[in-house]
mmCIF file of C-alpha atoms and ligand atoms in Angstrom:
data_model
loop_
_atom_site.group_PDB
_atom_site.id
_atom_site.type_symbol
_atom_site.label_atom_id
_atom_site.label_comp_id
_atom_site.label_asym_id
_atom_site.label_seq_id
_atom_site.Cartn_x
_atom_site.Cartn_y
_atom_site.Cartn_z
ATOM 1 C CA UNK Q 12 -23.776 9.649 19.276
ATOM 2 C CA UNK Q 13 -22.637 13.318 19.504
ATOM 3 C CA UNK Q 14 -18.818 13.477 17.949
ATOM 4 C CA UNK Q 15 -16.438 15.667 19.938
ATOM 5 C CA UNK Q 16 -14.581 16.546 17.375
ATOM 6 C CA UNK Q 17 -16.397 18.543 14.733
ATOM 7 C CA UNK Q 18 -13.626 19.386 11.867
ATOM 8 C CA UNK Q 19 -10.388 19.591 12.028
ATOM 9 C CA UNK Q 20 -7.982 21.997 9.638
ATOM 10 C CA UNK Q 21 -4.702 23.389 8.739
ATOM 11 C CA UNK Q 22 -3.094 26.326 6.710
ATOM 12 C CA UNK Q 23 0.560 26.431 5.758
ATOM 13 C CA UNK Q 24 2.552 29.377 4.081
ATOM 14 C CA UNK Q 25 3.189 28.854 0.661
ATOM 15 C CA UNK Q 26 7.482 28.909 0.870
ATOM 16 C CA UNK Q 27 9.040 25.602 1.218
ATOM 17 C CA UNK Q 28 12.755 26.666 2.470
ATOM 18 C CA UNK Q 29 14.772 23.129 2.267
ATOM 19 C CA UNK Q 30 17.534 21.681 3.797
ATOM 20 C CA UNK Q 31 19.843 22.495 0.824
ATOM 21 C CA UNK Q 32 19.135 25.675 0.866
ATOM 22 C CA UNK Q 33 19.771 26.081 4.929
ATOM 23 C CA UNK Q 34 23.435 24.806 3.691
ATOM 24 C CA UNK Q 35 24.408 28.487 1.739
ATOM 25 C CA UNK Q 36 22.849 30.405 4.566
ATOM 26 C CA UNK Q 37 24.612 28.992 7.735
ATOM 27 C CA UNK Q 38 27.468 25.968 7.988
ATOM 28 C CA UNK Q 39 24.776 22.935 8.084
ATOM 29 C CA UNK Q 40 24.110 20.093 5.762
ATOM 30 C CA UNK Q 41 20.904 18.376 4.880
ATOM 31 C CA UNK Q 42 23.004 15.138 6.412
ATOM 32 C CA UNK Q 43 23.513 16.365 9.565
ATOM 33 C CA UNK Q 44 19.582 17.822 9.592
ATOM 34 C CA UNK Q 45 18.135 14.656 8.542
ATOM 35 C CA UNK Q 46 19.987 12.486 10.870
ATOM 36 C CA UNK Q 47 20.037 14.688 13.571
ATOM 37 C CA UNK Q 48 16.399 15.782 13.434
ATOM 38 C CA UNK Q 49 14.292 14.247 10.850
ATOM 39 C CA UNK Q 50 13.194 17.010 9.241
ATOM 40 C CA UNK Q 51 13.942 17.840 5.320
ATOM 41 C CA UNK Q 52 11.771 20.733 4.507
ATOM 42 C CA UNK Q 53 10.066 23.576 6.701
ATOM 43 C CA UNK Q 54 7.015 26.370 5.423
ATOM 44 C CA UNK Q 55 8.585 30.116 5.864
ATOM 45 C CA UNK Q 56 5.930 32.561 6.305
ATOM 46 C CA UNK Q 57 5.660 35.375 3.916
ATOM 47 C CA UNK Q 58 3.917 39.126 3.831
ATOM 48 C CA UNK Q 59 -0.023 38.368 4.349
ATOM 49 C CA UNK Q 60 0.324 34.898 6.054
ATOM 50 C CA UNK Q 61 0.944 36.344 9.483
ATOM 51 C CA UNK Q 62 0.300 34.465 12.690
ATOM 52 C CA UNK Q 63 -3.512 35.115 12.481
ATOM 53 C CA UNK Q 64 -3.913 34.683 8.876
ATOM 54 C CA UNK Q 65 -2.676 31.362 9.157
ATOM 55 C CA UNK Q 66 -4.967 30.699 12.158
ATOM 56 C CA UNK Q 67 -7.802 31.961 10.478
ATOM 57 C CA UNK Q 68 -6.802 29.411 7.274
ATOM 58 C CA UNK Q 69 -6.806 26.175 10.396
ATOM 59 C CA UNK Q 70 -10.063 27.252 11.332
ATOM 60 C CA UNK Q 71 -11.849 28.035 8.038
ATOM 61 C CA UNK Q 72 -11.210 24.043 6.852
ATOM 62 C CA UNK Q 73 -12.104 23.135 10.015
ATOM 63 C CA UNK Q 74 -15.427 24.859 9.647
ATOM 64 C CA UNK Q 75 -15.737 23.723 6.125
ATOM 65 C CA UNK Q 76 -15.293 19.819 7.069
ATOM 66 C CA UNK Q 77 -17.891 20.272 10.030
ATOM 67 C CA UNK Q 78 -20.376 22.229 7.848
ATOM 68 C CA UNK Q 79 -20.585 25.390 9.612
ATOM 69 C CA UNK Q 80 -19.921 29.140 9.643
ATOM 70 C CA UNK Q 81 -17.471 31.568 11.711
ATOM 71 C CA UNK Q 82 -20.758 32.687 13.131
ATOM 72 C CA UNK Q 83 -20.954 29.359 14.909
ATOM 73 C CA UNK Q 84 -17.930 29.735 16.925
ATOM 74 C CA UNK Q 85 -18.616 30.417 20.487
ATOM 75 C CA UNK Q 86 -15.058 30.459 22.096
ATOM 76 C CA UNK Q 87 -11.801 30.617 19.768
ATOM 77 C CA UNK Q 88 -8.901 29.669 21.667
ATOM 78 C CA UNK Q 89 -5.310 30.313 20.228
ATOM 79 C CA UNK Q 90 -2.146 28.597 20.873
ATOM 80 C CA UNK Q 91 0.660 30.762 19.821
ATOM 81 C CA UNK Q 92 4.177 32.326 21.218
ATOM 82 C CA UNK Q 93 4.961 34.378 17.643
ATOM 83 C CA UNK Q 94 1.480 36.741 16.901
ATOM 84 C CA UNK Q 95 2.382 38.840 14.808
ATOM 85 C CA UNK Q 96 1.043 41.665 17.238
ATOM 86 C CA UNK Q 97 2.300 41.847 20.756
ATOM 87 C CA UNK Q 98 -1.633 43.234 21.698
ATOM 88 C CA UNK Q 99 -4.273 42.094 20.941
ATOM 89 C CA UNK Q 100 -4.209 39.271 21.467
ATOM 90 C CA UNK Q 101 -3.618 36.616 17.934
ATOM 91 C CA UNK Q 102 -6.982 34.880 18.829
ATOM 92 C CA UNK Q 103 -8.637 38.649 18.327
ATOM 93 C CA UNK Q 104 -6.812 39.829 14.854
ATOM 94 C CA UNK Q 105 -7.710 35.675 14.121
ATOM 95 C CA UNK Q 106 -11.700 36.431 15.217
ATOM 96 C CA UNK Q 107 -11.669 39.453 12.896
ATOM 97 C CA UNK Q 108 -9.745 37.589 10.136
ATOM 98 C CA UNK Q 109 -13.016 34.563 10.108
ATOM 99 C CA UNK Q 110 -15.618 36.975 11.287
ATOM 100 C CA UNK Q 111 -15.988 34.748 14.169
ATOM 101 C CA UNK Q 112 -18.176 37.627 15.913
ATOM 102 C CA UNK Q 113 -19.997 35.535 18.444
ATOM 103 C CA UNK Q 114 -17.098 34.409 19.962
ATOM 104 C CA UNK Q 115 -15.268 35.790 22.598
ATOM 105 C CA UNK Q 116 -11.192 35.069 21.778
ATOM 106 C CA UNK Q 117 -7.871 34.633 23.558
ATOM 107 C CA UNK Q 118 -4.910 33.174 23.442
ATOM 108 C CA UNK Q 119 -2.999 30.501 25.323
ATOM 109 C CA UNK Q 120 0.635 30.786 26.148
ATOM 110 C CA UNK Q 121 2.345 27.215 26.884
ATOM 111 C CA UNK Q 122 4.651 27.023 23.913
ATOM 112 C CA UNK Q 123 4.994 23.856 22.200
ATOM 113 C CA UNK Q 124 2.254 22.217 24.801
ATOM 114 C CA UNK Q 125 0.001 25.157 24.332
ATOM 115 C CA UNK Q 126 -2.928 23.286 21.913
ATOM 116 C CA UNK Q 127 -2.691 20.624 24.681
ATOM 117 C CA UNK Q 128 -3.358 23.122 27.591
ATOM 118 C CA UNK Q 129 -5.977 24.576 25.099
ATOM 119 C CA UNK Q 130 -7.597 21.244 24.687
ATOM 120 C CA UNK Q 131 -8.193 21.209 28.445
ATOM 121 C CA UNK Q 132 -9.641 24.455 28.652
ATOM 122 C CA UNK Q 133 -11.607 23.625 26.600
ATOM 123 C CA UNK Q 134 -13.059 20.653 27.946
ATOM 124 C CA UNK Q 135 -13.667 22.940 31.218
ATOM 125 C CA UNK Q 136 -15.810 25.188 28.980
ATOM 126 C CA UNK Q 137 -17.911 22.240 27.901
ATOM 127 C CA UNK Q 138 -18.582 20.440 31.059
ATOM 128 C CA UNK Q 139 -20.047 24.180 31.996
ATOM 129 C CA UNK Q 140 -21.934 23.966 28.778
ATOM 130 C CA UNK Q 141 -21.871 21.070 26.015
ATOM 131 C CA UNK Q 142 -23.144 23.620 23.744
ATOM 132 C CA UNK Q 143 -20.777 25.323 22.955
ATOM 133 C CA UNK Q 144 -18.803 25.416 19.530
ATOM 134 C CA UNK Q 145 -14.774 26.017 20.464
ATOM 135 C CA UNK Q 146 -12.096 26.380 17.926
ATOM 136 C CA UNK Q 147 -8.708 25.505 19.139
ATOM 137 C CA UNK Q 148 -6.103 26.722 16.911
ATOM 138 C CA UNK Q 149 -2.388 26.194 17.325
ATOM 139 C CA UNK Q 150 -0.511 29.192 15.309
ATOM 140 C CA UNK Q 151 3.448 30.138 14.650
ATOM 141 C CA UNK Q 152 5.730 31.672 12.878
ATOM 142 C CA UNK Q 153 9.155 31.268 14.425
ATOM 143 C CA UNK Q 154 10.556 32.093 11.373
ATOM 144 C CA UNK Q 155 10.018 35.409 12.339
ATOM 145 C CA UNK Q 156 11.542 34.563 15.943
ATOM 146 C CA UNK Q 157 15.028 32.463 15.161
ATOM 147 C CA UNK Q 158 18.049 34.313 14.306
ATOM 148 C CA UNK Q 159 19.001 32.813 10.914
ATOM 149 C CA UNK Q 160 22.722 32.865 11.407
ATOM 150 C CA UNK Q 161 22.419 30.601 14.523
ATOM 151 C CA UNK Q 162 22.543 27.256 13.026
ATOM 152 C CA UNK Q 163 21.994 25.709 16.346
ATOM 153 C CA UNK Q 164 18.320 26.890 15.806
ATOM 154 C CA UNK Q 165 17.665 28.217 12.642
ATOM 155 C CA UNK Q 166 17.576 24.518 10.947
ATOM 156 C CA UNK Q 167 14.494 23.707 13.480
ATOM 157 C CA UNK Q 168 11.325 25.688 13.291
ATOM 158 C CA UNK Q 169 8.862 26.172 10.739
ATOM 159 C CA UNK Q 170 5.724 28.308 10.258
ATOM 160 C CA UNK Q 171 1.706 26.738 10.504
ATOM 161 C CA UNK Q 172 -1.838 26.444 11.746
ATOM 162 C CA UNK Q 173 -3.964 23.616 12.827
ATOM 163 C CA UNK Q 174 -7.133 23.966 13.696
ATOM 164 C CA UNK Q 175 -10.162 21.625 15.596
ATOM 165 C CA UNK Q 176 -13.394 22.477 16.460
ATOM 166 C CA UNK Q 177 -14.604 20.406 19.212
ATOM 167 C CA UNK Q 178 -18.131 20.415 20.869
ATOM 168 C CA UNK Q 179 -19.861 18.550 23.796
ATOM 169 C CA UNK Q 180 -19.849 15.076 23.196
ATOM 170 C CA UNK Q 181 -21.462 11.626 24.155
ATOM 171 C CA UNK Q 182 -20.444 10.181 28.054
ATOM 172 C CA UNK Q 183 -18.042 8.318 27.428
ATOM 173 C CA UNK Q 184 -16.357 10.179 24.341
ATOM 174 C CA UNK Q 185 -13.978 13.459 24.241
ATOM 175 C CA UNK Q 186 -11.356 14.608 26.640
ATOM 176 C CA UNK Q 187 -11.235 11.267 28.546
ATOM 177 C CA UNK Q 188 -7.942 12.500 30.355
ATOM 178 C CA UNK Q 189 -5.497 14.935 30.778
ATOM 179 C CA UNK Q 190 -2.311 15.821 32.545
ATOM 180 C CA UNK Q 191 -0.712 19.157 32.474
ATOM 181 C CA UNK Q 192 2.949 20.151 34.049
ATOM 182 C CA UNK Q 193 4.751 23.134 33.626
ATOM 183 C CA UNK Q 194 8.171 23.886 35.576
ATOM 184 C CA UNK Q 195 9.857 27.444 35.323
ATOM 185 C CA UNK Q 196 12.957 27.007 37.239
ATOM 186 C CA UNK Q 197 14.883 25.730 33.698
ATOM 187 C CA UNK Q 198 13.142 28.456 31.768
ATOM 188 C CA UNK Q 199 16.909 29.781 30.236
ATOM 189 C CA UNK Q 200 17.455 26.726 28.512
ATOM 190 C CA UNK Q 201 14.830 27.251 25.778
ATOM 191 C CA UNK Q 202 13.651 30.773 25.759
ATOM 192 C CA UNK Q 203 13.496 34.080 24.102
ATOM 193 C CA UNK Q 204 14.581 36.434 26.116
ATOM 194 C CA UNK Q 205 12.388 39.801 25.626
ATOM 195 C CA UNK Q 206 13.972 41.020 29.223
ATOM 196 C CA UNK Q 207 16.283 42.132 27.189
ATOM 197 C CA UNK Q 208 14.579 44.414 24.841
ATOM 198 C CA UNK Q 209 12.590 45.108 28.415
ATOM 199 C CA UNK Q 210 14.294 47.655 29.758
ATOM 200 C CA UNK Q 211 14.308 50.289 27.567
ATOM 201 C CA UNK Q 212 17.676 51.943 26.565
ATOM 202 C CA UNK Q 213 17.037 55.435 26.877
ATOM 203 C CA UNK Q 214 20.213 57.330 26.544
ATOM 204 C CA UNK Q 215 20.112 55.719 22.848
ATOM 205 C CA UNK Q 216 16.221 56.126 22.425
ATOM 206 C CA UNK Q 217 16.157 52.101 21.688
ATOM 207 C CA UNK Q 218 14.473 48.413 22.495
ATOM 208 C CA UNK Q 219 16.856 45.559 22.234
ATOM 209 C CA UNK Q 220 14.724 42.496 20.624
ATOM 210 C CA UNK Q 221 16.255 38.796 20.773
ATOM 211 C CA UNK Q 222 15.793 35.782 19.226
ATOM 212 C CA UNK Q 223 15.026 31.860 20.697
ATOM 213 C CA UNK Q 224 18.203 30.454 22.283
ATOM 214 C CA UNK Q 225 18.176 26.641 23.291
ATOM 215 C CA UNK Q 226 20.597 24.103 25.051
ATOM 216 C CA UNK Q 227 19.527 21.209 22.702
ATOM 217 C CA UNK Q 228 21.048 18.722 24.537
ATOM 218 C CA UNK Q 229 19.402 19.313 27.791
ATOM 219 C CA UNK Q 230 16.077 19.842 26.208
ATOM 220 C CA UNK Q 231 16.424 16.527 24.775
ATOM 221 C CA UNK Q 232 16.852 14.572 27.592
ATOM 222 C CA UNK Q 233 13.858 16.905 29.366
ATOM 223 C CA UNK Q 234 11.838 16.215 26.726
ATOM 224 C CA UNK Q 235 12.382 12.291 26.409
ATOM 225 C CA UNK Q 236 11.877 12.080 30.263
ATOM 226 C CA UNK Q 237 8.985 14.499 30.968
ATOM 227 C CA UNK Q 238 6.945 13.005 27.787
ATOM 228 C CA UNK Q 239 7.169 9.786 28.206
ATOM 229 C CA UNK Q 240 6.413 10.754 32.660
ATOM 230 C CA UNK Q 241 3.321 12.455 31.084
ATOM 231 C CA UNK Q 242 2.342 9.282 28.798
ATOM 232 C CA UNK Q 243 2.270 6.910 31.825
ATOM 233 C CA UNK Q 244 0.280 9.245 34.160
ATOM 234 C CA UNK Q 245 -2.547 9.916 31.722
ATOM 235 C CA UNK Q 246 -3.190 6.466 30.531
ATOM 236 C CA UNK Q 247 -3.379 5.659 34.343
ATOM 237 C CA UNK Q 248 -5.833 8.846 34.490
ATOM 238 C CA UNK Q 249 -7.955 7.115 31.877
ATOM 239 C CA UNK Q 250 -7.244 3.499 33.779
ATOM 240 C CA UNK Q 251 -5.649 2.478 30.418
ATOM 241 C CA UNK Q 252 -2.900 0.754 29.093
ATOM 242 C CA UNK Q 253 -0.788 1.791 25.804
ATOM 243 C CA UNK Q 254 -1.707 -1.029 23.532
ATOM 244 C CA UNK Q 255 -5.557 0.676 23.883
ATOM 245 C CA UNK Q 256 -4.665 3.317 22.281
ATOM 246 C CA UNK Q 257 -5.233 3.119 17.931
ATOM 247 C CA UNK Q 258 -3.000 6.722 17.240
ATOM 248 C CA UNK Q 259 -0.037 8.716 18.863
ATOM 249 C CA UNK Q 260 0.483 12.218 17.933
ATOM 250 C CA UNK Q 261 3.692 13.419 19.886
ATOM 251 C CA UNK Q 262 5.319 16.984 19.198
ATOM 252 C CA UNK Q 263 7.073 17.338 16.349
ATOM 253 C CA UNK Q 264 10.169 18.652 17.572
ATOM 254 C CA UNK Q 265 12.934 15.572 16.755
ATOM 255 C CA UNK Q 266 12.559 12.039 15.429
ATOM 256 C CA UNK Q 267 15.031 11.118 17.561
ATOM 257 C CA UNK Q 268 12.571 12.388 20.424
ATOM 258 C CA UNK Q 269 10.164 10.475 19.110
ATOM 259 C CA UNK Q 270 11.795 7.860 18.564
ATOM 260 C CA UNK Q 271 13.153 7.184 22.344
ATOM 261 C CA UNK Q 272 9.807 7.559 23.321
ATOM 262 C CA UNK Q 273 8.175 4.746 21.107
ATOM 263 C CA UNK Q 274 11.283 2.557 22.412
ATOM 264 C CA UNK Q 275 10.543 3.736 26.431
ATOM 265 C CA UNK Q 276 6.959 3.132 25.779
ATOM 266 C CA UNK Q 277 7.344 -0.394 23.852
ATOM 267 C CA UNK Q 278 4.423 0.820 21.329
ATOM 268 C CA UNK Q 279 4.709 -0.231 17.451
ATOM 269 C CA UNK Q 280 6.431 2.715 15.375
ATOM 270 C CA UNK Q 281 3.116 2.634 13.124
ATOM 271 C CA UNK Q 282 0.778 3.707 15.833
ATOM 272 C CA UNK Q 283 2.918 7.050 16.102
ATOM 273 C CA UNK Q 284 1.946 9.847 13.632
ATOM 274 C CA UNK Q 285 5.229 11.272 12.241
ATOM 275 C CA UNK Q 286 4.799 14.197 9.825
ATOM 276 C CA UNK Q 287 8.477 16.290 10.912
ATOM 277 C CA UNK Q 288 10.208 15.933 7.636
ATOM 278 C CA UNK Q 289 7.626 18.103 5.960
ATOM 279 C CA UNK Q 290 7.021 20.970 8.354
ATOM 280 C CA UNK Q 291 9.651 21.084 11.368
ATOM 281 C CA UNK Q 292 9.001 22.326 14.801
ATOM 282 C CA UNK Q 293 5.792 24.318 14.470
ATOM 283 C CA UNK Q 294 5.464 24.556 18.020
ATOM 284 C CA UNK Q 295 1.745 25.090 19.399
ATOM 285 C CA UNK Q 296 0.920 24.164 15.723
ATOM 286 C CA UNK Q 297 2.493 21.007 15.378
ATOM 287 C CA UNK Q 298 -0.252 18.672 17.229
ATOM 288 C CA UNK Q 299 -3.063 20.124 15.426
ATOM 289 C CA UNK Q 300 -1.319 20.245 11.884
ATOM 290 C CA UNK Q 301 -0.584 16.275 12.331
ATOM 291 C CA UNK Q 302 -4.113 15.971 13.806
ATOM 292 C CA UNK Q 303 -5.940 17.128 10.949
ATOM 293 C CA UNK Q 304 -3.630 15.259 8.333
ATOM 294 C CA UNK Q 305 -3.861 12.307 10.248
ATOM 295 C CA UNK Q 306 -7.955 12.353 10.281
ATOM 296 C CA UNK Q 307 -7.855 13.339 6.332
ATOM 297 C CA UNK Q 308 -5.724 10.461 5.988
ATOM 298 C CA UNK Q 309 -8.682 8.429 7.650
ATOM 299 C CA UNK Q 310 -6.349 7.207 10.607
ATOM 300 C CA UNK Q 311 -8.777 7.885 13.398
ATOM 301 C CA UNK Q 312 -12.359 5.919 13.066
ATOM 302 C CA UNK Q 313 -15.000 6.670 15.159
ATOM 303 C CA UNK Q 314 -14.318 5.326 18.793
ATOM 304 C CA UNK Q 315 -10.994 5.091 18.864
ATOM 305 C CA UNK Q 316 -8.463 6.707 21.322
ATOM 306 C CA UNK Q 317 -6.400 9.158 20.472
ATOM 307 C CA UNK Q 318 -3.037 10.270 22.609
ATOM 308 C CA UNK Q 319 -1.412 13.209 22.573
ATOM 309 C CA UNK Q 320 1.840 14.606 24.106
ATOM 310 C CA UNK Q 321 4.131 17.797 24.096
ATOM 311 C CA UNK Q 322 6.634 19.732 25.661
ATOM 312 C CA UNK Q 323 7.994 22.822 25.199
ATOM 313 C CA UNK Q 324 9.473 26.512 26.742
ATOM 314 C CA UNK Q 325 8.788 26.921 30.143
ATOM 315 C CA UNK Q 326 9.334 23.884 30.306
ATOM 316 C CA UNK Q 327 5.584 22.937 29.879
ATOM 317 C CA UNK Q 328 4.388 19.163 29.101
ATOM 318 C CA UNK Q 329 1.330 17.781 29.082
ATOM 319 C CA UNK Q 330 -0.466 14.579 27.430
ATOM 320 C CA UNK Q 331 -3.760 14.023 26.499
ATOM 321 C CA UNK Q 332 -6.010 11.296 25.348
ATOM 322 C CA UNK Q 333 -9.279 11.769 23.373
ATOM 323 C CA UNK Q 334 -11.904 9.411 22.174
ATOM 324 C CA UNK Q 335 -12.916 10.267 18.531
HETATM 325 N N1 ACO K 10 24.464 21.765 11.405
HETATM 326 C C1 ACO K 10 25.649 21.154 11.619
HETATM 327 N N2 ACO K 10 26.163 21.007 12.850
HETATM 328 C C2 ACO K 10 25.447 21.482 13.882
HETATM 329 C C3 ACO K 10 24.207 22.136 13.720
HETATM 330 C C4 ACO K 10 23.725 22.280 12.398
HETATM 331 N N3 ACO K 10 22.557 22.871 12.125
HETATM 332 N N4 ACO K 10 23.734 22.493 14.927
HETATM 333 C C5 ACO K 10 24.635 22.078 15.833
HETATM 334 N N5 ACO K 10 25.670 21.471 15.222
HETATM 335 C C6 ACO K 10 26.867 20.861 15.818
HETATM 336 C C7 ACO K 10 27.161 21.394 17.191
HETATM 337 O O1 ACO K 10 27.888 22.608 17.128
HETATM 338 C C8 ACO K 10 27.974 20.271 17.787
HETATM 339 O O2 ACO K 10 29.300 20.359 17.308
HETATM 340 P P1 ACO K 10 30.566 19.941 18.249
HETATM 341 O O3 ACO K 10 30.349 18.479 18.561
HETATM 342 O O4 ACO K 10 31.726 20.218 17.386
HETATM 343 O O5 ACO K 10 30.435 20.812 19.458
HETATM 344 C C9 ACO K 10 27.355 19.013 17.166
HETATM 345 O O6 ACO K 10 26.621 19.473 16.010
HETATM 346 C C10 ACO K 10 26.396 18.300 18.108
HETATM 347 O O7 ACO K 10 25.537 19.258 18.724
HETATM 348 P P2 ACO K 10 24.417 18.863 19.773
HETATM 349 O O8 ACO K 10 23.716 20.105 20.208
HETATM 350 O O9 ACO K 10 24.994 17.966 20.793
HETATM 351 O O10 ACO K 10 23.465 17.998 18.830
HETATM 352 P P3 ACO K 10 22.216 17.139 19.216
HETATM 353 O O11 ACO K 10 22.440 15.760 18.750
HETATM 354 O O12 ACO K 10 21.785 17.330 20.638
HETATM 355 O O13 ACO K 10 21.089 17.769 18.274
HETATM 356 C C11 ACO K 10 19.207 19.273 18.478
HETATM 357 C C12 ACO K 10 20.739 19.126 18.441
HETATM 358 C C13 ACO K 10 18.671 18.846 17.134
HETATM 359 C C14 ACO K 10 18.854 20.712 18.730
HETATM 360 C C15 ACO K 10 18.616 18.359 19.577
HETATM 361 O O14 ACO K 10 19.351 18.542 20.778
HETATM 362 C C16 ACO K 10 17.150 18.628 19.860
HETATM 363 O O15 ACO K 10 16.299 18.316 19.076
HETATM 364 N N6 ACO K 10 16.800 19.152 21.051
HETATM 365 C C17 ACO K 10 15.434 19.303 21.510
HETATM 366 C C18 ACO K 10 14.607 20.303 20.742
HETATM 367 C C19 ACO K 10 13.212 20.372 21.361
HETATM 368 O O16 ACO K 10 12.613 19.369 21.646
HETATM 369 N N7 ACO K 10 12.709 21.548 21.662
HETATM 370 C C20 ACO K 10 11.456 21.592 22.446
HETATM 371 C C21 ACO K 10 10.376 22.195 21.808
HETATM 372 S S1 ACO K 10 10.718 23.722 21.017
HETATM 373 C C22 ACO K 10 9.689 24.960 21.705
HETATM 374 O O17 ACO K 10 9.205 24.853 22.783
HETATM 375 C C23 ACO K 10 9.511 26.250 20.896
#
């Protein structure tokens, strides 16, 4: 039987910024973080663990656990809003970082859902060819995007890579389903707003930049709603019910998120993969960070299916279910 997934990885910066220390930068306490969100501690990147250096970490473990070289790769797909370079693209300055040289490279922009859109494309690639060797990475460093005296955001996002290299697999295993949404006409409530800096301002020879800005609140419901829409509609994809599945990995964005979805769902807490207090909201990285922990850990055996959901900016959602 020919394994979809070949190795999985991740790469985290080597700062650990934690909720105590949030509390002398902006009015917060680890109380109100930990209740609120779930999360305690969050990796800050720092100079020489940009976006792509971090991808490049993912993918090298994931090589290493499947027991082959960057040469290998035939398609690198990243998952990032925060490269470090605004062009090329972070899959490119990621392919140079690994020496990936075979590969062609680019990256996917769906914000927190992008590893799950990446997925898919992926899957595409393969039913052309079963072949083929893709990396799917999932890359950020907000820390670089949130305005640290906004406490409404700073106290959320955190920096990462996962990585998975899948491959053509046996009928019956891989991508078994998958349902993507995106809807633009809410954009402003979770965005960062580069219009802005757009527009250049000429008779002061400058670019305004910006930082994220989010109406929690309303994301929150979104989130709850659209996930838990997106759940439903792929396990009836797959003809499948939730009890079939052996391992949820939702977005890490809030344990309270996750939370109402386990209740809405009616699926035992343990099935859900929960990793927030560590890292935060790594965005496109989040899935693949909890992915490869969670298959280290030895939660996923061979056979079993796998769920995942997101949401994010745009809003985008999406939900996908894999058999390992
Ligand atoms: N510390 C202390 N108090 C705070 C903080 C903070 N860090 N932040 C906000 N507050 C205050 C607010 O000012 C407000 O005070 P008030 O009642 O006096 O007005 C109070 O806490 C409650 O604020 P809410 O915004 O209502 O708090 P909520 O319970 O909704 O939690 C949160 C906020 C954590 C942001 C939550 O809404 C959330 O998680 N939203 C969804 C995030 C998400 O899923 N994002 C999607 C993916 S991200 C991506 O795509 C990049």
């Amino acid at each position: 039987m020919t394994s979809f997934v070949l190795g999985t990885g991740s790469c985290l910066p080597r700062r650990v910024l934690t909720n105590r220390e949030l509390e002398a930068m902006v009015d917060t306490s680890d109380e109100w973080i930990s209740t609120r969100t779930g999360i305690k501690t969050r990796h800050i990147a720092g100079p020489g663990e940009e976006t792509s250096k971090l991808a490049a970490g993912a993918a090298r473990e994931a090589l290493r656990m499947a027991g082959l070289g960057p040469g290998d790769i035939d398609i690198l797909l990243v998952a990032t809003v925060s490269s470090e370079m605004g062009m090329p693209s972070c899959a490119c300055l990621t392919q140079k970082e690994l020496g990936a040289e075979a590969a062609f490279a680019y990256d996917v922009n769906a914000a927190c859902s992008g590893f799950l859109y990446a997925l898919d494309l992926a899957d595409a690639y393969l039913r052309r060819d079963p072949a083929l060797k893709i990396m799917i990475i999932g890359a950020e460093t907000l820390s670089s995007r949130v305005n640290w005296r906004d406490r409404d955001t700073c106290v959320l996002f955190g920096d990462g890579a996962g990585a998975c290299l899948v491959s053509g697999a046996s009928p019956g295993s891989g991508l078994l389903a998958s349902r993507l949404f995106s809807d633009g006409r809410l954009f402003d409530l979770l965005c960062m707003d580069s219009a802005r800096g757009f527009n250049p301002d000429l008779a002061n020879a400058r670019n305004t930049g910006s930082y994220i800005t989010m109406t929690g609140r309303e994301v929150f419901k979104h989130a709850v709603r659209a996930m838990s829409g997106a759940v439903e509609q792929v396990l009836a994809q797959g003809g499948l019910k939730a009890s079939d599945i052996a391992l949820f990995i939702p977005h890490q964005a809030n344990i309270r998120i996750v939370n109402s979805l386990i209740e809405r769902l009616g699926v035992p807490s343990e099935k859900f993969y929960v990793n927030i207090a560590k890292y935060g909201n790594t965005s496109a990285a989040s899935i693949p960070i909890a992915l490869d922990e969670a298959h280290r850990e030895g939660r996923l055996r061979p056979g079993d299916l796998l769920l995942c959901c997101a949401f994010g900016s745009g809003f985008t959602w999406g939900a996908s279910i894999v058999r390992w």
